[in-house]
Amino acid sequence: MYAQMIKSEATQDDPEKLAAFQARIDAGEKIEPKDWMPEGYRKTLIRQIGQHAHSEIVGQLPEGNWITRAPTLERKAILLAKVQDEAGHGLYLYCAAETLGVSRDEITEMLLDGRMKYSSIFNYPTLNWADIGAVGWLVDGAAIMNQVPLQRTSFGPYSRAMIRICKEESFHQRQGYDAIRKMAEGTPEQKKMAQDALNRLWYPSLMMFGPSDKDSVHSAQSMKWKIKMNTNDELRQKFVDQTVPQAEYLGLTVPDENLKWNEERGHYDYTDPDWSEFFDVIQGNGPCNVDRLADRNKAWDDGAWVRDGLLAHAKKKAARQHAAE
Ligand code: BYC
């Protein structure tokens, strides 16, 4: 039922309050948790921040898979630090969502039973070490493209969480680019692996920005409320424009025959991803959806004793304090 509630953006709030709220947004003010806000604003934020938090946590799975098989001790230490950062990002975001009146347990349970989404990209496998470089380069690159503008988002706790996250994401993107560069400059087999990783991860990375603007359900309202700062297509175009020269520098070929610099537009023309594949993946039918959710469910169940123990300790402490007063 709650999922139904957070999906709906329809709002029947008092028109005067709504107008005053919109004026605050238009003036660039930050909205804080105790301020009045329309129900639709609150629900949209819970949906977006929650989905983002879940993505950070699920995103640890394809990368964590390679910690034990990193090619050198240095790469292993770097990957370990990156994966730990993602856990931290998830926690900042769950905390931001909690300020909107939903508990971390509640939204986690909605992820685990499929009522809430996480980024489509993490339903693709990481088959070899080159994929880990490509994830850092492309996936973190796409994430930064989306997240830098979100530092200016209208909801204070979300904006502040994004400032911390972006600092770390730029390191992630650089480590990925460095790892893929090493492969691209390596033996012919290594270069082939780097090219293959780019071939497989290019379109899934473009999908991270969401459906094309004409199919985006939430963009117009979210942009009006400054929950989103740009449309999905605007950010996708920026990502293509930034990434193509990086691929060229590596001597790799972006797998798009129609990719061409358009002098008039000042942007690259490119082929859109296969949107039927995208919708299939977000409906649960991607290559790894079942495994990802099974892994998250197992981790949640295995961790129950820790949560129960902490809760029991907190309750006991509160009872002792109460008795002493
Ligand atoms: N995957 O109306 P739209 C990261 C859903 S990176 C899954 O355009 P909206 C990380 C959308 O939820 C990724 N679902 O929606 C990186 C909606 O469905 P519902 C996390 C998607 O919200 C490296 C429907 O499609 N970043 O964390 O205006 C390592 C219609 O779409 C996707 C964020 O989440 C997708 N790619 O725009 C580790 C950034 N795209 O909810 C971790 C914050 C769309 O109505 N989020 N959908 O059932 C956003 O900026 C926006 O939520 C989106 C979508 C651009 C993703």
Coordinates of C-alpha atoms and ligand atoms in Angstrom, one line a residue:
M1 CA 0.0 0.0 0.0
Y2 CA 2.8 2.4 0.9
A3 CA 4.4 1.8 -2.5
Q4 CA 1.1 2.8 -4.1
M5 CA 1.2 6.0 -1.9
I6 CA 4.7 7.0 -2.9
K7 CA 4.0 6.4 -6.6
S8 CA 1.2 8.9 -6.6
E9 CA 2.2 12.5 -7.1
A10 CA -1.4 13.7 -7.2
T11 CA -1.8 16.4 -4.5
Q12 CA -4.9 17.9 -3.0
D13 CA -3.0 20.4 -0.8
D14 CA -4.3 23.8 0.1
P15 CA -3.7 26.0 -3.1
E16 CA -2.5 28.9 -1.0
K17 CA 0.1 26.8 0.8
L18 CA 1.1 25.3 -2.6
A19 CA 1.6 28.7 -4.2
A20 CA 3.8 29.8 -1.2
F21 CA 5.8 26.6 -1.4
Q22 CA 6.4 27.0 -5.1
A23 CA 7.5 30.6 -4.5
R24 CA 10.1 29.4 -2.0
I25 CA 11.3 26.8 -4.6
D26 CA 11.4 29.4 -7.3
A27 CA 13.4 31.8 -5.1
G28 CA 16.0 29.0 -4.6
E29 CA 15.3 28.4 -0.9
K30 CA 16.1 25.0 0.6
I31 CA 13.1 23.1 2.0
E32 CA 13.9 21.5 5.4
P33 CA 12.2 18.4 6.9
K34 CA 10.1 20.4 9.4
D35 CA 8.8 22.9 6.8
W36 CA 5.4 22.5 5.2
M37 CA 5.6 20.6 1.9
P38 CA 3.0 19.1 -0.5
E39 CA 2.4 15.4 -0.1
G40 CA 3.5 14.8 -3.7
Y41 CA 6.8 16.5 -3.1
R42 CA 7.4 14.3 0.0
K43 CA 6.5 11.1 -1.8
T44 CA 8.5 12.0 -4.9
L45 CA 11.5 12.6 -2.8
I46 CA 11.1 9.3 -0.9
R47 CA 10.8 7.5 -4.2
Q48 CA 13.9 9.1 -5.7
I49 CA 16.1 9.2 -2.7
G50 CA 15.1 5.7 -1.7
Q51 CA 15.8 4.4 -5.2
H52 CA 19.1 6.2 -5.2
A53 CA 20.0 4.7 -1.8
H54 CA 19.1 1.2 -2.9
S55 CA 21.2 1.7 -6.0
E56 CA 24.3 2.5 -3.9
I57 CA 23.8 -0.6 -1.8
V58 CA 22.9 -3.0 -4.7
G59 CA 25.8 -1.4 -6.7
Q60 CA 28.2 -3.0 -4.2
L61 CA 27.3 -6.4 -5.5
P62 CA 28.8 -6.4 -9.0
E63 CA 32.0 -4.7 -7.8
G64 CA 32.3 -6.6 -4.5
N65 CA 32.4 -9.7 -6.7
W66 CA 35.9 -8.7 -8.0
I67 CA 37.6 -7.6 -4.7
T68 CA 39.1 -11.1 -4.2
R69 CA 40.2 -11.3 -7.8
A70 CA 41.7 -7.8 -8.3
P71 CA 44.9 -8.1 -10.3
T72 CA 47.2 -6.3 -7.8
L73 CA 47.2 -5.4 -4.1
E74 CA 46.9 -1.8 -5.0
R75 CA 43.8 -2.3 -7.2
K76 CA 42.3 -4.5 -4.5
A77 CA 42.8 -1.8 -1.8
I78 CA 41.3 0.9 -4.2
L79 CA 38.3 -1.3 -5.1
L80 CA 37.7 -2.2 -1.4
A81 CA 37.7 1.5 -0.5
K82 CA 35.3 2.3 -3.4
V83 CA 32.8 -0.4 -2.4
Q84 CA 32.9 0.8 1.2
D85 CA 32.2 4.4 -0.1
E86 CA 29.1 3.1 -1.8
A87 CA 27.8 1.7 1.5
G88 CA 28.4 5.1 3.1
H89 CA 26.5 6.8 0.2
G90 CA 23.6 4.5 0.8
L91 CA 23.6 5.4 4.5
Y92 CA 23.7 9.2 3.9
L93 CA 20.7 8.8 1.5
Y94 CA 18.7 6.5 3.8
C95 CA 19.2 9.2 6.5
A96 CA 18.0 11.9 4.1
A97 CA 14.9 9.7 3.3
E98 CA 14.2 9.2 7.0
T99 CA 13.8 12.9 7.5
L100 CA 10.7 12.6 5.3
G101 CA 9.0 10.3 7.7
V102 CA 9.8 6.9 6.4
S103 CA 12.1 4.5 8.2
R104 CA 15.1 2.8 6.6
D105 CA 13.6 -0.6 7.5
E106 CA 10.4 0.3 5.6
I107 CA 12.1 1.3 2.4
T108 CA 14.5 -1.6 2.6
E109 CA 11.6 -3.9 2.8
M110 CA 10.0 -2.3 -0.2
L111 CA 13.3 -2.9 -2.1
L112 CA 13.4 -6.5 -1.0
D113 CA 9.9 -7.4 -2.0
G114 CA 10.2 -5.6 -5.4
R115 CA 8.0 -2.6 -4.6
M116 CA 10.8 -0.1 -5.0
K117 CA 13.4 0.1 -7.7
Y118 CA 17.2 0.4 -7.9
S119 CA 19.2 1.5 -10.9
S120 CA 18.8 -0.7 -14.0
I121 CA 22.6 -0.8 -14.5
F122 CA 23.1 -3.1 -11.6
N123 CA 21.1 -5.8 -13.3
Y124 CA 24.0 -6.4 -15.7
P125 CA 26.9 -8.7 -14.8
T126 CA 30.6 -7.8 -14.4
L127 CA 32.2 -10.7 -16.2
N128 CA 35.9 -9.8 -15.9
W129 CA 38.3 -7.2 -14.5
A130 CA 37.9 -4.9 -17.5
D131 CA 34.2 -4.6 -16.6
I132 CA 35.3 -3.2 -13.2
G133 CA 37.3 -0.5 -14.9
A134 CA 34.3 0.2 -17.3
V135 CA 31.9 0.4 -14.3
G136 CA 34.1 3.1 -12.7
W137 CA 34.5 5.0 -15.9
L138 CA 31.0 4.7 -17.4
V139 CA 28.7 4.0 -14.5
D140 CA 30.3 6.3 -12.0
G141 CA 30.7 8.8 -14.8
A142 CA 27.0 8.7 -15.5
A143 CA 26.2 8.8 -11.8
I144 CA 28.3 12.0 -11.4
M145 CA 26.6 13.6 -14.4
N146 CA 23.3 13.0 -12.7
Q147 CA 24.4 13.8 -9.2
V148 CA 26.4 17.1 -9.6
P149 CA 23.2 19.1 -10.4
L150 CA 21.4 17.3 -7.6
Q151 CA 23.8 19.1 -5.1
R152 CA 21.5 22.1 -5.9
T153 CA 18.3 20.1 -5.4
S154 CA 15.6 21.9 -3.3
F155 CA 15.4 19.5 -0.4
G156 CA 18.1 20.4 2.1
P157 CA 19.1 16.9 3.5
Y158 CA 19.2 15.5 -0.1
S159 CA 21.3 18.4 -1.4
R160 CA 23.8 18.1 1.5
A161 CA 24.1 14.3 1.1
M162 CA 24.8 14.8 -2.6
I163 CA 27.7 17.2 -1.9
R164 CA 29.5 14.6 0.1
I165 CA 28.7 11.8 -2.4
C166 CA 29.9 13.8 -5.4
K167 CA 33.3 14.4 -3.8
E168 CA 33.8 10.6 -3.5
E169 CA 32.2 9.8 -6.9
S170 CA 34.8 11.8 -8.8
F171 CA 37.5 9.7 -7.3
H172 CA 35.5 6.6 -8.3
Q173 CA 35.3 7.7 -11.9
R174 CA 39.0 8.4 -12.0
Q175 CA 40.0 5.1 -10.6
G176 CA 37.8 3.4 -13.2
Y177 CA 39.3 5.4 -16.0
D178 CA 42.7 4.6 -14.8
A179 CA 41.9 0.8 -14.6
I180 CA 40.4 0.7 -18.1
R181 CA 43.3 2.8 -19.5
K182 CA 45.8 0.2 -18.1
M183 CA 43.8 -2.5 -20.0
A184 CA 43.5 -0.4 -23.2
E185 CA 47.3 0.2 -23.2
G186 CA 48.1 -3.4 -22.3
T187 CA 48.5 -6.5 -24.4
P188 CA 46.2 -7.0 -27.5
E189 CA 44.1 -9.4 -25.3
Q190 CA 43.7 -6.8 -22.6
K191 CA 42.7 -4.1 -25.1
K192 CA 40.2 -6.5 -26.5
M193 CA 38.7 -7.0 -23.0
A194 CA 38.5 -3.3 -22.6
Q195 CA 36.7 -2.9 -25.9
D196 CA 34.3 -5.8 -25.1
A197 CA 33.5 -4.2 -21.7
L198 CA 32.7 -0.9 -23.5
N199 CA 30.6 -2.7 -26.0
R200 CA 28.5 -4.4 -23.3
L201 CA 28.2 -1.5 -20.9
W202 CA 27.7 1.5 -23.2
Y203 CA 24.0 1.3 -23.7
P204 CA 23.1 0.1 -20.2
S205 CA 25.1 3.2 -19.0
L206 CA 23.0 5.5 -21.2
M207 CA 19.8 3.8 -19.7
M208 CA 20.9 5.0 -16.3
F209 CA 19.5 8.5 -17.1
G210 CA 16.0 7.1 -17.4
P211 CA 13.5 6.9 -20.3
S212 CA 13.6 9.5 -23.1
D213 CA 11.9 12.8 -22.1
K214 CA 8.8 12.0 -24.0
D215 CA 8.3 8.8 -21.9
S216 CA 9.5 10.3 -18.5
V217 CA 6.5 10.3 -16.2
H218 CA 7.9 12.3 -13.4
S219 CA 10.4 14.8 -15.0
A220 CA 8.0 17.8 -15.5
Q221 CA 6.7 17.9 -11.9
S222 CA 10.1 17.0 -10.4
M223 CA 11.8 19.8 -12.3
K224 CA 9.2 22.3 -11.2
W225 CA 9.9 21.3 -7.6
K226 CA 13.7 21.2 -8.3
I227 CA 13.9 17.6 -7.1
K228 CA 15.4 17.1 -10.6
M229 CA 17.5 19.8 -12.1
N230 CA 17.7 18.5 -15.7
T231 CA 15.7 16.2 -18.0
N232 CA 16.9 12.7 -18.6
D233 CA 17.8 13.4 -22.2
E234 CA 19.8 16.6 -21.3
L235 CA 22.0 14.6 -18.9
R236 CA 22.3 11.7 -21.3
Q237 CA 23.5 14.0 -24.0
K238 CA 26.1 15.6 -21.6
F239 CA 27.3 12.2 -20.7
V240 CA 27.8 11.2 -24.4
D241 CA 29.6 14.5 -25.2
Q242 CA 31.9 14.0 -22.2
T243 CA 32.6 10.3 -22.7
V244 CA 33.2 10.0 -26.5
P245 CA 36.5 11.9 -26.4
Q246 CA 37.6 9.8 -23.4
A247 CA 37.0 6.6 -25.4
E248 CA 38.9 8.1 -28.3
Y249 CA 41.9 8.9 -26.0
L250 CA 41.9 5.3 -24.9
G251 CA 41.8 4.1 -28.5
L252 CA 38.5 2.4 -28.0
T253 CA 35.4 2.6 -30.2
V254 CA 32.0 3.5 -28.9
P255 CA 29.6 0.8 -30.2
D256 CA 27.4 3.2 -32.1
E257 CA 27.6 3.4 -35.9
N258 CA 25.5 6.6 -35.9
L259 CA 27.8 8.5 -33.4
K260 CA 28.8 11.7 -35.1
W261 CA 29.7 15.2 -34.0
N262 CA 26.9 17.6 -35.0
E263 CA 28.5 21.0 -35.6
E264 CA 25.2 22.8 -35.7
R265 CA 23.9 21.4 -32.4
G266 CA 27.3 21.5 -30.8
H267 CA 26.7 17.9 -29.5
Y268 CA 27.3 14.3 -30.7
D269 CA 24.4 12.6 -32.4
Y270 CA 24.0 9.1 -31.0
T271 CA 21.7 6.1 -31.1
D272 CA 19.3 5.8 -28.2
P273 CA 19.4 2.6 -26.2
D274 CA 16.8 -0.1 -26.9
W275 CA 14.0 1.2 -24.7
S276 CA 12.2 -2.2 -24.7
E277 CA 15.2 -3.7 -23.1
F278 CA 15.3 -0.9 -20.5
F279 CA 11.6 -1.4 -19.5
D280 CA 12.1 -5.1 -19.4
V281 CA 15.0 -4.7 -17.0
I282 CA 13.2 -2.3 -14.7
Q283 CA 10.3 -4.7 -14.6
G284 CA 12.6 -7.4 -13.1
N285 CA 13.6 -9.2 -16.2
G286 CA 17.3 -8.2 -16.7
P287 CA 20.1 -10.7 -16.6
C288 CA 20.8 -10.3 -12.9
N289 CA 17.6 -9.0 -11.3
V290 CA 16.7 -12.3 -9.6
D291 CA 20.3 -12.8 -8.2
R292 CA 20.6 -9.2 -7.0
L293 CA 17.4 -9.4 -5.0
A294 CA 18.2 -12.9 -3.7
D295 CA 21.6 -11.6 -2.5
R296 CA 20.0 -8.5 -0.8
N297 CA 17.3 -10.6 0.8
K298 CA 19.9 -13.1 2.2
A299 CA 22.1 -10.3 3.6
W300 CA 19.0 -8.7 5.2
D301 CA 17.9 -12.1 6.8
D302 CA 21.5 -13.0 7.9
G303 CA 21.8 -9.6 9.5
A304 CA 18.6 -9.9 11.5
W305 CA 20.4 -11.0 14.7
V306 CA 22.6 -7.8 14.6
R307 CA 19.5 -5.5 14.2
D308 CA 17.7 -7.4 16.9
G309 CA 20.7 -7.2 19.2
L310 CA 21.2 -3.5 18.7
L311 CA 17.5 -2.8 19.2
A312 CA 17.4 -4.8 22.4
H313 CA 20.5 -2.9 23.7
A314 CA 18.9 0.4 22.8
K315 CA 15.7 -0.5 24.6
K316 CA 17.5 -1.7 27.7
K317 CA 19.6 1.5 27.8
A318 CA 16.4 3.6 27.4
A319 CA 14.7 1.6 30.2
R320 CA 17.7 2.1 32.5
Q321 CA 17.8 5.8 31.8
H322 CA 14.0 6.0 32.5
A323 CA 14.4 4.2 35.8
A324 CA 17.2 6.5 36.9
E325 CA 15.2 9.7 36.2
Ligands
BYC1 N1 16.8 2.4 -13.4 O1 9.7 9.4 -15.0 P1 11.1 8.9 -14.9 C1 24.5 4.8 -8.3 C2 12.1 4.4 -13.4 S1 23.9 5.4 -9.8 C3 15.6 1.9 -12.7 O2 12.0 9.5 -15.8 P2 12.4 9.9 -12.6 C4 25.8 4.2 -8.3 C5 11.6 5.6 -12.5 O3 11.9 5.3 -11.1 C6 22.2 5.3 -9.9 N2 14.5 2.6 -12.8 O4 11.6 8.9 -13.4 C7 26.8 4.4 -9.3 C8 10.1 5.5 -12.8 O5 9.5 4.4 -12.2 P3 8.5 4.6 -10.9 C9 21.4 5.9 -8.9 C10 14.4 3.7 -13.5 O6 12.4 9.5 -11.1 C11 28.0 3.7 -9.2 C12 10.1 5.2 -14.3 O7 11.3 4.6 -14.6 N3 21.2 7.3 -9.1 O8 23.8 4.9 -7.4 O9 11.9 11.3 -12.8 C13 28.3 2.8 -8.2 C14 9.9 6.5 -15.2 O10 11.1 7.3 -15.2 C15 15.6 4.2 -14.2 C16 20.0 7.9 -8.9 O11 19.0 7.2 -8.6 C17 16.8 3.5 -14.1 N4 17.9 3.9 -14.7 O12 13.9 9.8 -13.2 C18 27.3 2.7 -7.2 C19 19.9 9.4 -9.1 N5 15.3 5.4 -14.8 O13 9.4 5.0 -9.8 C20 26.1 3.3 -7.2 C21 18.7 9.9 -8.6 C22 14.0 5.6 -14.6 O14 7.5 5.5 -11.2 N6 17.5 9.6 -9.4 N7 13.5 4.6 -13.8 O15 8.0 3.1 -10.6 C23 17.1 10.2 -10.5 O16 17.8 11.2 -10.9 C24 15.9 9.8 -11.2 O17 15.2 9.0 -10.3 C25 16.1 9.0 -12.5 C26 14.7 8.7 -13.1 C27 16.8 9.9 -13.5 C28 16.8 7.7 -12.3

